[in-house]
mmCIF file with all atom_site columns, C-alpha atoms in Angstrom:
data_model
loop_
_atom_site.group_PDB
_atom_site.id
_atom_site.type_symbol
_atom_site.label_atom_id
_atom_site.label_alt_id
_atom_site.label_comp_id
_atom_site.label_asym_id
_atom_site.label_entity_id
_atom_site.label_seq_id
_atom_site.pdbx_PDB_ins_code
_atom_site.Cartn_x
_atom_site.Cartn_y
_atom_site.Cartn_z
_atom_site.occupancy
_atom_site.B_iso_or_equiv
_atom_site.pdbx_formal_charge
_atom_site.auth_seq_id
_atom_site.auth_comp_id
_atom_site.auth_asym_id
_atom_site.auth_atom_id
_atom_site.pdbx_PDB_model_num
ATOM 1   C CA . MET C 1 1   ? 16.890  -2.058  31.880 1.00 34.00 ? 149 MET C CA 1
ATOM 2   C CA . ASP C 1 2   ? 17.366  -3.386  28.320 1.00 37.00 ? 150 ASP C CA 1
ATOM 3   C CA . SER C 1 3   ? 19.744  -1.101  26.450 1.00 37.00 ? 151 SER C CA 1
ATOM 4   C CA . ARG C 1 4   ? 17.834  -1.850  23.232 1.00 38.00 ? 152 ARG C CA 1
ATOM 5   C CA . MET C 1 5   ? 14.885  0.050   24.631 1.00 37.00 ? 153 MET C CA 1
ATOM 6   C CA . ASN C 1 6   ? 16.918  2.824   26.250 1.00 38.00 ? 154 ASN C CA 1
ATOM 7   C CA . PRO C 1 7   ? 19.504  4.168   23.781 1.00 36.00 ? 155 PRO C CA 1
ATOM 8   C CA . GLN C 1 8   ? 22.223  6.488   25.063 1.00 38.00 ? 156 GLN C CA 1
ATOM 9   C CA . THR C 1 9   ? 21.615  10.065  24.031 1.00 37.00 ? 157 THR C CA 1
ATOM 10  C CA . ASP C 1 10  ? 24.882  11.788  24.976 1.00 41.00 ? 158 ASP C CA 1
ATOM 11  C CA . PRO C 1 11  ? 26.694  13.076  21.862 1.00 38.00 ? 159 PRO C CA 1
ATOM 12  C CA . GLY C 1 12  ? 28.898  10.314  20.530 1.00 45.00 ? 160 GLY C CA 1
ATOM 13  C CA . ALA C 1 13  ? 28.074  7.953   23.404 1.00 48.00 ? 161 ALA C CA 1
ATOM 14  C CA . ASN C 1 14  ? 27.908  4.188   22.938 1.00 48.00 ? 162 ASN C CA 1
ATOM 15  C CA . PRO C 1 15  ? 25.637  1.993   25.078 1.00 50.00 ? 163 PRO C CA 1
ATOM 16  C CA . PRO C 1 16  ? 27.637  -0.274  27.399 1.00 44.00 ? 164 PRO C CA 1
ATOM 17  C CA . ALA C 1 17  ? 28.246  -3.914  26.596 1.00 42.00 ? 165 ALA C CA 1
ATOM 18  C CA . ASN C 1 18  ? 25.627  -6.362  27.811 1.00 42.00 ? 166 ASN C CA 1
ATOM 19  C CA . PRO C 1 19  ? 27.328  -8.445  30.527 1.00 41.00 ? 167 PRO C CA 1
ATOM 20  C CA . GLY C 1 20  ? 24.805  -11.253 30.050 1.00 43.00 ? 168 GLY C CA 1
ATOM 21  C CA . ALA C 1 21  ? 25.346  -11.620 26.316 1.00 45.00 ? 169 ALA C CA 1
ATOM 22  C CA . ALA C 1 22  ? 26.774  -14.820 24.878 1.00 52.00 ? 170 ALA C CA 1
ATOM 23  C CA . PRO C 1 23  ? 30.403  -14.532 23.714 1.00 56.00 ? 171 PRO C CA 1
ATOM 24  C CA . LEU C 1 24  ? 29.492  -14.691 20.014 1.00 62.00 ? 172 LEU C CA 1
ATOM 25  C CA . ALA C 1 25  ? 26.680  -12.161 20.413 1.00 79.00 ? 173 ALA C CA 1
ATOM 26  C CA . GLN C 1 26  ? 28.939  -9.685  22.200 1.00 87.00 ? 174 GLN C CA 1
ATOM 27  C CA . ASP C 1 27  ? 31.681  -10.222 19.615 1.00 89.00 ? 175 ASP C CA 1
ATOM 28  C CA . LEU C 1 28  ? 29.236  -9.310  16.861 1.00 92.00 ? 176 LEU C CA 1
ATOM 29  C CA . VAL C 1 29  ? 28.097  -6.187  18.691 1.00 93.00 ? 177 VAL C CA 1
ATOM 30  C CA . ASP C 1 30  ? 31.703  -5.086  19.167 1.00 94.00 ? 178 ASP C CA 1
ATOM 31  C CA . GLN C 1 31  ? 32.458  -5.863  15.536 1.00 94.00 ? 179 GLN C CA 1
ATOM 32  C CA . ALA C 1 32  ? 29.492  -3.762  14.411 1.00 96.00 ? 180 ALA C CA 1
ATOM 33  C CA . ARG C 1 33  ? 30.633  -0.838  16.566 1.00 96.00 ? 181 ARG C CA 1
ATOM 34  C CA . ARG C 1 34  ? 34.103  -0.986  15.026 1.00 96.00 ? 182 ARG C CA 1
ATOM 35  C CA . LEU C 1 35  ? 32.605  -0.988  11.547 1.00 97.00 ? 183 LEU C CA 1
ATOM 36  C CA . VAL C 1 36  ? 30.570  2.139   12.293 1.00 97.00 ? 184 VAL C CA 1
ATOM 37  C CA . ARG C 1 37  ? 33.532  3.938   13.871 1.00 96.00 ? 185 ARG C CA 1
ATOM 38  C CA . THR C 1 38  ? 35.854  3.027   11.005 1.00 95.00 ? 186 THR C CA 1
ATOM 39  C CA . ARG C 1 39  ? 33.632  3.630   7.992  1.00 95.00 ? 187 ARG C CA 1
ATOM 40  C CA . PHE C 1 40  ? 31.232  6.290   9.263  1.00 96.00 ? 188 PHE C CA 1
ATOM 41  C CA . PRO C 1 41  ? 32.940  8.554   11.807 1.00 96.00 ? 189 PRO C CA 1
ATOM 42  C CA . GLU C 1 42  ? 30.426  11.281  10.952 1.00 96.00 ? 190 GLU C CA 1
ATOM 43  C CA . ALA C 1 43  ? 27.379  9.083   11.672 1.00 97.00 ? 191 ALA C CA 1
ATOM 44  C CA . LEU C 1 44  ? 24.575  10.515  13.800 1.00 97.00 ? 192 LEU C CA 1
ATOM 45  C CA . GLY C 1 45  ? 23.158  7.150   14.783 1.00 97.00 ? 193 GLY C CA 1
ATOM 46  C CA . ALA C 1 46  ? 23.606  3.436   14.224 1.00 98.00 ? 194 ALA C CA 1
ATOM 47  C CA . VAL C 1 47  ? 21.385  0.460   15.039 1.00 98.00 ? 195 VAL C CA 1
ATOM 48  C CA . LEU C 1 48  ? 22.247  -3.240  14.791 1.00 97.00 ? 196 LEU C CA 1
ATOM 49  C CA . GLY C 1 49  ? 19.345  -5.493  13.840 1.00 95.00 ? 197 GLY C CA 1
ATOM 50  C CA . GLY C 1 50  ? 18.616  -9.092  12.931 1.00 90.00 ? 198 GLY C CA 1
ATOM 51  C CA . SER C 1 51  ? 19.917  -12.173 14.678 1.00 89.00 ? 199 SER C CA 1
ATOM 52  C CA . ALA C 1 52  ? 23.066  -10.407 15.863 1.00 89.00 ? 200 ALA C CA 1
ATOM 53  C CA . ALA C 1 53  ? 21.009  -7.985  17.956 1.00 89.00 ? 201 ALA C CA 1
ATOM 54  C CA . ALA C 1 54  ? 18.590  -10.661 19.169 1.00 86.00 ? 202 ALA C CA 1
ATOM 55  C CA . GLY C 1 55  ? 21.309  -13.027 20.379 1.00 84.00 ? 203 GLY C CA 1
ATOM 56  C CA . ARG C 1 56  ? 20.376  -15.727 17.846 1.00 85.00 ? 204 ARG C CA 1
ATOM 57  C CA . ALA C 1 57  ? 23.365  -15.301 15.543 1.00 84.00 ? 205 ALA C CA 1
ATOM 58  C CA . GLY C 1 58  ? 25.398  -18.211 14.242 1.00 83.00 ? 206 GLY C CA 1
ATOM 59  C CA . PRO C 1 59  ? 29.009  -18.280 13.066 1.00 84.00 ? 207 PRO C CA 1
ATOM 60  C CA . LEU C 1 60  ? 27.980  -17.278 9.522  1.00 85.00 ? 208 LEU C CA 1
ATOM 61  C CA . SER C 1 61  ? 25.381  -14.658 10.447 1.00 87.00 ? 209 SER C CA 1
ATOM 62  C CA . ASP C 1 62  ? 25.779  -11.272 8.835  1.00 92.00 ? 210 ASP C CA 1
ATOM 63  C CA . LEU C 1 63  ? 25.434  -7.837  10.395 1.00 95.00 ? 211 LEU C CA 1
ATOM 64  C CA . ASP C 1 64  ? 22.318  -5.801  9.592  1.00 96.00 ? 212 ASP C CA 1
ATOM 65  C CA . LEU C 1 65  ? 23.143  -2.166  10.273 1.00 97.00 ? 213 LEU C CA 1
ATOM 66  C CA . ALA C 1 66  ? 21.101  0.999   9.863  1.00 98.00 ? 214 ALA C CA 1
ATOM 67  C CA . VAL C 1 67  ? 23.323  4.079   9.860  1.00 98.00 ? 215 VAL C CA 1
ATOM 68  C CA . LEU C 1 68  ? 21.916  7.586   10.053 1.00 97.00 ? 216 LEU C CA 1
ATOM 69  C CA . VAL C 1 69  ? 24.273  10.003  8.279  1.00 96.00 ? 217 VAL C CA 1
ATOM 70  C CA . PRO C 1 70  ? 24.308  13.812  7.918  1.00 95.00 ? 218 PRO C CA 1
ATOM 71  C CA . ASP C 1 71  ? 22.100  15.456  5.311  1.00 92.00 ? 219 ASP C CA 1
ATOM 72  C CA . THR C 1 72  ? 25.135  16.105  3.101  1.00 89.00 ? 220 THR C CA 1
ATOM 73  C CA . ALA C 1 73  ? 25.562  12.348  2.553  1.00 90.00 ? 221 ALA C CA 1
ATOM 74  C CA . VAL C 1 74  ? 23.503  10.036  0.350  1.00 89.00 ? 222 VAL C CA 1
ATOM 75  C CA . THR C 1 75  ? 20.882  7.398   1.090  1.00 92.00 ? 223 THR C CA 1
ATOM 76  C CA . LEU C 1 76  ? 21.850  3.964   -0.193 1.00 92.00 ? 224 LEU C CA 1
ATOM 77  C CA . ARG C 1 77  ? 22.073  0.279   0.624  1.00 94.00 ? 225 ARG C CA 1
ATOM 78  C CA . GLU C 1 78  ? 25.271  -1.700  0.227  1.00 95.00 ? 226 GLU C CA 1
ATOM 79  C CA . THR C 1 79  ? 26.850  -4.989  1.208  1.00 96.00 ? 227 THR C CA 1
ATOM 80  C CA . VAL C 1 80  ? 30.410  -4.976  2.524  1.00 96.00 ? 228 VAL C CA 1
ATOM 81  C CA . ARG C 1 81  ? 32.763  -7.390  4.217  1.00 95.00 ? 229 ARG C CA 1
ATOM 82  C CA . HIS C 1 82  ? 34.228  -6.213  7.521  1.00 94.00 ? 230 HIS C CA 1
ATOM 83  C CA . GLU C 1 83  ? 36.742  -8.247  9.491  1.00 93.00 ? 231 GLU C CA 1
ATOM 84  C CA . GLY C 1 84  ? 35.750  -11.299 7.463  1.00 91.00 ? 232 GLY C CA 1
ATOM 85  C CA . ARG C 1 85  ? 32.000  -10.940 8.078  1.00 93.00 ? 233 ARG C CA 1
ATOM 86  C CA . VAL C 1 86  ? 29.330  -9.811  5.626  1.00 95.00 ? 234 VAL C CA 1
ATOM 87  C CA . ALA C 1 87  ? 27.475  -6.649  6.639  1.00 96.00 ? 235 ALA C CA 1
ATOM 88  C CA . GLU C 1 88  ? 24.263  -5.307  5.109  1.00 96.00 ? 236 GLU C CA 1
ATOM 89  C CA . LEU C 1 89  ? 24.327  -1.531  5.459  1.00 97.00 ? 237 LEU C CA 1
ATOM 90  C CA . PHE C 1 90  ? 21.288  0.737   5.256  1.00 96.00 ? 238 PHE C CA 1
ATOM 91  C CA . LEU C 1 91  ? 22.669  4.269   4.989  1.00 96.00 ? 239 LEU C CA 1
ATOM 92  C CA . HIS C 1 92  ? 20.265  7.184   5.066  1.00 95.00 ? 240 HIS C CA 1
ATOM 93  C CA . THR C 1 93  ? 19.802  10.814  5.927  1.00 95.00 ? 241 THR C CA 1
ATOM 94  C CA . ARG C 1 94  ? 16.848  11.965  8.005  1.00 93.00 ? 242 ARG C CA 1
ATOM 95  C CA . ALA C 1 95  ? 14.914  12.850  4.842  1.00 93.00 ? 243 ALA C CA 1
ATOM 96  C CA . GLY C 1 96  ? 15.929  9.582   3.220  1.00 94.00 ? 244 GLY C CA 1
ATOM 97  C CA . LEU C 1 97  ? 14.759  7.646   6.261  1.00 95.00 ? 245 LEU C CA 1
ATOM 98  C CA . ALA C 1 98  ? 11.305  9.214   6.055  1.00 95.00 ? 246 ALA C CA 1
ATOM 99  C CA . GLU C 1 99  ? 11.045  8.148   2.404  1.00 95.00 ? 247 GLU C CA 1
ATOM 100 C CA . LEU C 1 100 ? 12.209  4.608   3.188  1.00 96.00 ? 248 LEU C CA 1
ATOM 101 C CA . PHE C 1 101 ? 9.729   4.292   6.042  1.00 97.00 ? 249 PHE C CA 1
ATOM 102 C CA . ALA C 1 102 ? 6.916   5.419   3.724  1.00 97.00 ? 250 ALA C CA 1
ATOM 103 C CA . ALA C 1 103 ? 7.966   2.924   1.045  1.00 97.00 ? 251 ALA C CA 1
ATOM 104 C CA . ASP C 1 104 ? 8.151   0.081   3.574  1.00 96.00 ? 252 ASP C CA 1
ATOM 105 C CA . ARG C 1 105 ? 4.673   0.909   4.845  1.00 97.00 ? 253 ARG C CA 1
ATOM 106 C CA . ALA C 1 106 ? 3.252   0.964   1.323  1.00 96.00 ? 254 ALA C CA 1
ATOM 107 C CA . SER C 1 107 ? 4.813   -2.435  0.584  1.00 95.00 ? 255 SER C CA 1
ATOM 108 C CA . ARG C 1 108 ? 3.490   -3.793  3.912  1.00 95.00 ? 256 ARG C CA 1
ATOM 109 C CA . ARG C 1 109 ? 6.971   -5.212  4.575  1.00 96.00 ? 257 ARG C CA 1
ATOM 110 C CA . PRO C 1 110 ? 8.571   -2.815  7.092  1.00 96.00 ? 258 PRO C CA 1
ATOM 111 C CA . VAL C 1 111 ? 12.162  -4.073  7.102  1.00 95.00 ? 259 VAL C CA 1
ATOM 112 C CA . LEU C 1 112 ? 13.754  -0.819  8.225  1.00 96.00 ? 260 LEU C CA 1
ATOM 113 C CA . PRO C 1 113 ? 11.113  0.154   10.816 1.00 97.00 ? 261 PRO C CA 1
ATOM 114 C CA . TYR C 1 114 ? 11.520  -3.245  12.497 1.00 96.00 ? 262 TYR C CA 1
ATOM 115 C CA . LEU C 1 115 ? 15.286  -2.834  12.495 1.00 97.00 ? 263 LEU C CA 1
ATOM 116 C CA . TYR C 1 116 ? 14.990  0.525   14.262 1.00 97.00 ? 264 TYR C CA 1
ATOM 117 C CA . ALA C 1 117 ? 12.212  -0.548  16.618 1.00 97.00 ? 265 ALA C CA 1
ATOM 118 C CA . GLN C 1 118 ? 13.747  -3.836  17.774 1.00 94.00 ? 266 GLN C CA 1
ATOM 119 C CA . GLY C 1 119 ? 17.462  -3.407  17.119 1.00 96.00 ? 267 GLY C CA 1
ATOM 120 C CA . LEU C 1 120 ? 20.340  -2.599  19.429 1.00 96.00 ? 268 LEU C CA 1
ATOM 121 C CA . VAL C 1 121 ? 21.401  1.054   19.424 1.00 97.00 ? 269 VAL C CA 1
ATOM 122 C CA . LEU C 1 122 ? 25.151  1.350   18.894 1.00 97.00 ? 270 LEU C CA 1
ATOM 123 C CA . LEU C 1 123 ? 25.397  5.109   18.463 1.00 97.00 ? 271 LEU C CA 1
ATOM 124 C CA . ASP C 1 124 ? 23.019  7.974   19.198 1.00 97.00 ? 272 ASP C CA 1
ATOM 125 C CA . ARG C 1 125 ? 24.278  11.527  18.759 1.00 95.00 ? 273 ARG C CA 1
ATOM 126 C CA . GLU C 1 126 ? 21.857  14.237  19.809 1.00 90.00 ? 274 GLU C CA 1
ATOM 127 C CA . GLY C 1 127 ? 19.012  11.740  20.053 1.00 95.00 ? 275 GLY C CA 1
ATOM 128 C CA . ALA C 1 128 ? 18.959  10.982  16.315 1.00 95.00 ? 276 ALA C CA 1
ATOM 129 C CA . ALA C 1 129 ? 18.615  7.220   16.694 1.00 96.00 ? 277 ALA C CA 1
ATOM 130 C CA . GLY C 1 130 ? 16.074  7.575   19.491 1.00 96.00 ? 278 GLY C CA 1
ATOM 131 C CA . GLU C 1 131 ? 13.964  9.866   17.320 1.00 96.00 ? 279 GLU C CA 1
ATOM 132 C CA . ALA C 1 132 ? 14.103  7.380   14.438 1.00 97.00 ? 280 ALA C CA 1
ATOM 133 C CA . ARG C 1 133 ? 13.132  4.549   16.787 1.00 97.00 ? 281 ARG C CA 1
ATOM 134 C CA . ALA C 1 134 ? 10.103  6.464   18.051 1.00 98.00 ? 282 ALA C CA 1
ATOM 135 C CA . ARG C 1 135 ? 8.939   7.042   14.467 1.00 97.00 ? 283 ARG C CA 1
ATOM 136 C CA . ALA C 1 136 ? 9.465   3.361   13.665 1.00 98.00 ? 284 ALA C CA 1
ATOM 137 C CA . VAL C 1 137 ? 7.465   2.209   16.681 1.00 98.00 ? 285 VAL C CA 1
ATOM 138 C CA . ALA C 1 138 ? 4.610   4.578   15.795 1.00 98.00 ? 286 ALA C CA 1
ATOM 139 C CA . LEU C 1 139 ? 4.552   3.281   12.216 1.00 98.00 ? 287 LEU C CA 1
ATOM 140 C CA . LEU C 1 140 ? 4.491   -0.355  13.317 1.00 97.00 ? 288 LEU C CA 1
ATOM 141 C CA . ASP C 1 141 ? 1.769   0.295   15.879 1.00 96.00 ? 289 ASP C CA 1
ATOM 142 C CA . GLU C 1 142 ? -0.372  1.937   13.208 1.00 96.00 ? 290 GLU C CA 1
ATOM 143 C CA . GLY C 1 143 ? -0.340  -1.235  11.137 1.00 95.00 ? 291 GLY C CA 1
ATOM 144 C CA . PRO C 1 144 ? -0.191  -1.699  7.369  1.00 96.00 ? 292 PRO C CA 1
ATOM 145 C CA . PRO C 1 145 ? -2.609  -0.185  4.881  1.00 95.00 ? 293 PRO C CA 1
ATOM 146 C CA . PRO C 1 146 ? -5.306  -2.641  3.745  1.00 94.00 ? 294 PRO C CA 1
ATOM 147 C CA . LEU C 1 147 ? -5.022  -4.245  0.346  1.00 94.00 ? 295 LEU C CA 1
ATOM 148 C CA . PRO C 1 148 ? -7.417  -2.801  -2.253 1.00 95.00 ? 296 PRO C CA 1
ATOM 149 C CA . ALA C 1 149 ? -10.528 -4.944  -2.696 1.00 96.00 ? 297 ALA C CA 1
ATOM 150 C CA . ALA C 1 150 ? -9.619  -5.776  -6.294 1.00 96.00 ? 298 ALA C CA 1
ATOM 151 C CA . SER C 1 151 ? -6.185  -6.939  -5.199 1.00 94.00 ? 299 SER C CA 1
ATOM 152 C CA . VAL C 1 152 ? -7.699  -9.189  -2.525 1.00 96.00 ? 300 VAL C CA 1
ATOM 153 C CA . GLU C 1 153 ? -10.024 -10.800 -5.064 1.00 96.00 ? 301 GLU C CA 1
ATOM 154 C CA . THR C 1 154 ? -7.157  -11.383 -7.493 1.00 95.00 ? 302 THR C CA 1
ATOM 155 C CA . ARG C 1 155 ? -5.138  -13.065 -4.768 1.00 94.00 ? 303 ARG C CA 1
ATOM 156 C CA . ARG C 1 156 ? -8.084  -15.210 -3.683 1.00 96.00 ? 304 ARG C CA 1
ATOM 157 C CA . TYR C 1 157 ? -8.632  -16.363 -7.240 1.00 96.00 ? 305 TYR C CA 1
ATOM 158 C CA . GLY C 1 158 ? -4.944  -17.220 -7.663 1.00 96.00 ? 306 GLY C CA 1
ATOM 159 C CA . LEU C 1 159 ? -4.879  -19.099 -4.362 1.00 97.00 ? 307 LEU C CA 1
ATOM 160 C CA . THR C 1 160 ? -8.005  -21.129 -5.192 1.00 96.00 ? 308 THR C CA 1
ATOM 161 C CA . ASP C 1 161 ? -6.616  -22.012 -8.613 1.00 96.00 ? 309 ASP C CA 1
ATOM 162 C CA . ALA C 1 162 ? -3.292  -23.109 -7.120 1.00 96.00 ? 310 ALA C CA 1
ATOM 163 C CA . LEU C 1 163 ? -5.049  -25.250 -4.495 1.00 96.00 ? 311 LEU C CA 1
ATOM 164 C CA . ASP C 1 164 ? -6.985  -27.032 -7.250 1.00 95.00 ? 312 ASP C CA 1
ATOM 165 C CA . ASP C 1 165 ? -3.740  -27.693 -9.116 1.00 94.00 ? 313 ASP C CA 1
ATOM 166 C CA . LEU C 1 166 ? -2.044  -28.890 -5.951 1.00 94.00 ? 314 LEU C CA 1
ATOM 167 C CA . ALA C 1 167 ? -4.768  -31.490 -5.386 1.00 92.00 ? 315 ALA C CA 1
ATOM 168 C CA . ASP C 1 168 ? -4.102  -33.088 -8.779 1.00 92.00 ? 316 ASP C CA 1
ATOM 169 C CA . VAL C 1 169 ? -0.407  -32.695 -9.505 1.00 92.00 ? 317 VAL C CA 1
ATOM 170 C CA . ARG C 1 170 ? 1.856   -35.684 -8.895 1.00 93.00 ? 318 ARG C CA 1
ATOM 171 C CA . ASP C 1 171 ? 5.275   -34.390 -9.895 1.00 95.00 ? 319 ASP C CA 1
ATOM 172 C CA . ARG C 1 172 ? 7.308   -33.717 -6.751 1.00 95.00 ? 320 ARG C CA 1
ATOM 173 C CA . HIS C 1 173 ? 8.941   -30.548 -8.031 1.00 96.00 ? 321 HIS C CA 1
ATOM 174 C CA . GLU C 1 174 ? 5.651   -29.123 -9.258 1.00 96.00 ? 322 GLU C CA 1
ATOM 175 C CA . ARG C 1 175 ? 4.111   -29.824 -5.862 1.00 95.00 ? 323 ARG C CA 1
ATOM 176 C CA . LEU C 1 176 ? 6.971   -28.003 -4.160 1.00 96.00 ? 324 LEU C CA 1
ATOM 177 C CA . ALA C 1 177 ? 6.537   -25.005 -6.453 1.00 96.00 ? 325 ALA C CA 1
ATOM 178 C CA . LEU C 1 178 ? 2.782   -24.898 -5.936 1.00 96.00 ? 326 LEU C CA 1
ATOM 179 C CA . GLY C 1 179 ? 3.130   -25.432 -2.199 1.00 95.00 ? 327 GLY C CA 1
ATOM 180 C CA . GLY C 1 180 ? 5.457   -22.464 -1.914 1.00 94.00 ? 328 GLY C CA 1
ATOM 181 C CA . TYR C 1 181 ? 3.044   -20.261 -3.835 1.00 95.00 ? 329 TYR C CA 1
ATOM 182 C CA . VAL C 1 182 ? 0.050   -21.419 -1.778 1.00 96.00 ? 330 VAL C CA 1
ATOM 183 C CA . PHE C 1 183 ? 1.845   -20.719 1.487  1.00 95.00 ? 331 PHE C CA 1
ATOM 184 C CA . GLY C 1 184 ? 2.897   -17.228 0.416  1.00 94.00 ? 332 GLY C CA 1
ATOM 185 C CA . ALA C 1 185 ? -0.495  -16.280 -1.018 1.00 94.00 ? 333 ALA C CA 1
ATOM 186 C CA . ALA C 1 186 ? -2.415  -17.584 1.998  1.00 96.00 ? 334 ALA C CA 1
ATOM 187 C CA . ALA C 1 187 ? -0.032  -15.837 4.374  1.00 95.00 ? 335 ALA C CA 1
ATOM 188 C CA . GLU C 1 188 ? -0.461  -12.508 2.610  1.00 93.00 ? 336 GLU C CA 1
ATOM 189 C CA . LEU C 1 189 ? -4.248  -12.767 2.709  1.00 95.00 ? 337 LEU C CA 1
ATOM 190 C CA . LEU C 1 190 ? -4.217  -13.729 6.382  1.00 95.00 ? 338 LEU C CA 1
ATOM 191 C CA . CYS C 1 191 ? -1.941  -10.817 7.263  1.00 94.00 ? 339 CYS C CA 1
ATOM 192 C CA . ASP C 1 192 ? -4.204  -8.440  5.358  1.00 94.00 ? 340 ASP C CA 1
ATOM 193 C CA . HIS C 1 193 ? -7.300  -9.816  7.108  1.00 95.00 ? 341 HIS C CA 1
ATOM 194 C CA . ARG C 1 194 ? -5.696  -9.260  10.512 1.00 94.00 ? 342 ARG C CA 1
ATOM 195 C CA . ARG C 1 195 ? -4.075  -5.945  9.580  1.00 94.00 ? 343 ARG C CA 1
ATOM 196 C CA . ALA C 1 196 ? -0.690  -7.479  10.307 1.00 95.00 ? 344 ALA C CA 1
ATOM 197 C CA . TRP C 1 197 ? 2.626   -6.769  8.653  1.00 96.00 ? 345 TRP C CA 1
ATOM 198 C CA . THR C 1 198 ? 3.998   -9.309  6.204  1.00 94.00 ? 346 THR C CA 1
ATOM 199 C CA . ALA C 1 199 ? 7.537   -10.241 5.212  1.00 92.00 ? 347 ALA C CA 1
ATOM 200 C CA . GLY C 1 200 ? 9.611   -12.464 2.971  1.00 89.00 ? 348 GLY C CA 1
ATOM 201 C CA . GLY C 1 201 ? 11.883  -15.441 3.498  1.00 88.00 ? 349 GLY C CA 1
ATOM 202 C CA . LYS C 1 202 ? 12.481  -16.683 7.030  1.00 86.00 ? 350 LYS C CA 1
ATOM 203 C CA . TRP C 1 203 ? 10.702  -13.645 8.466  1.00 88.00 ? 351 TRP C CA 1
ATOM 204 C CA . LEU C 1 204 ? 7.300   -14.607 7.049  1.00 91.00 ? 352 LEU C CA 1
ATOM 205 C CA . PRO C 1 205 ? 6.619   -17.410 9.590  1.00 91.00 ? 353 PRO C CA 1
ATOM 206 C CA . ARG C 1 206 ? 7.596   -15.008 12.375 1.00 88.00 ? 354 ARG C CA 1
ATOM 207 C CA . ARG C 1 207 ? 5.128   -12.412 11.114 1.00 90.00 ? 355 ARG C CA 1
ATOM 208 C CA . LEU C 1 208 ? 2.422   -15.079 10.899 1.00 92.00 ? 356 LEU C CA 1
ATOM 209 C CA . ARG C 1 209 ? 2.995   -16.095 14.505 1.00 90.00 ? 357 ARG C CA 1
ATOM 210 C CA . ALA C 1 210 ? 2.567   -12.463 15.506 1.00 85.00 ? 358 ALA C CA 1
ATOM 211 C CA . ALA C 1 211 ? -0.524  -11.908 13.335 1.00 82.00 ? 359 ALA C CA 1
#
């Protein structure tokens, strides 16, 4: 079975390497494990997300890592370089994770819940990562809160106005700017209509395909 869906729960255990993984993908997984062992020996859980976990990573891809730390530590986000590769670290206690999940739900952009729900478990002491994954899956299944009616109307007005401008403008750079706004505004309204999660950057088209 897929180790991403069945994290190891023995204290300190690491899921085995995936024998079918591409060389680069497995190298990134091993690199992420070394980072966790080196920098966070006290960690309760660690999950690798993004393209590295999905097997879509390129030579310049970074590592997206959620690390669950003891309650005596602090919740923070930092960017580090490990073995020549950039790593985005989401460090949090159990209480901090609950707050981050709530904030992601309110923003309708659940970055951390998706990382936990779809990522590759690297470390799971006493079921900490598995518990966090279950909470993430439940949050995602529940769906985002609807936009307030006034907010929807404001967005509709802005979108209609931008579409009118886009029909008349001739300057290439202005068209690009308006086109980007129109795409983002329309995507947000569509996601709200379908009670689907939204996102930013390259993740927005993926959320739209799932909406």
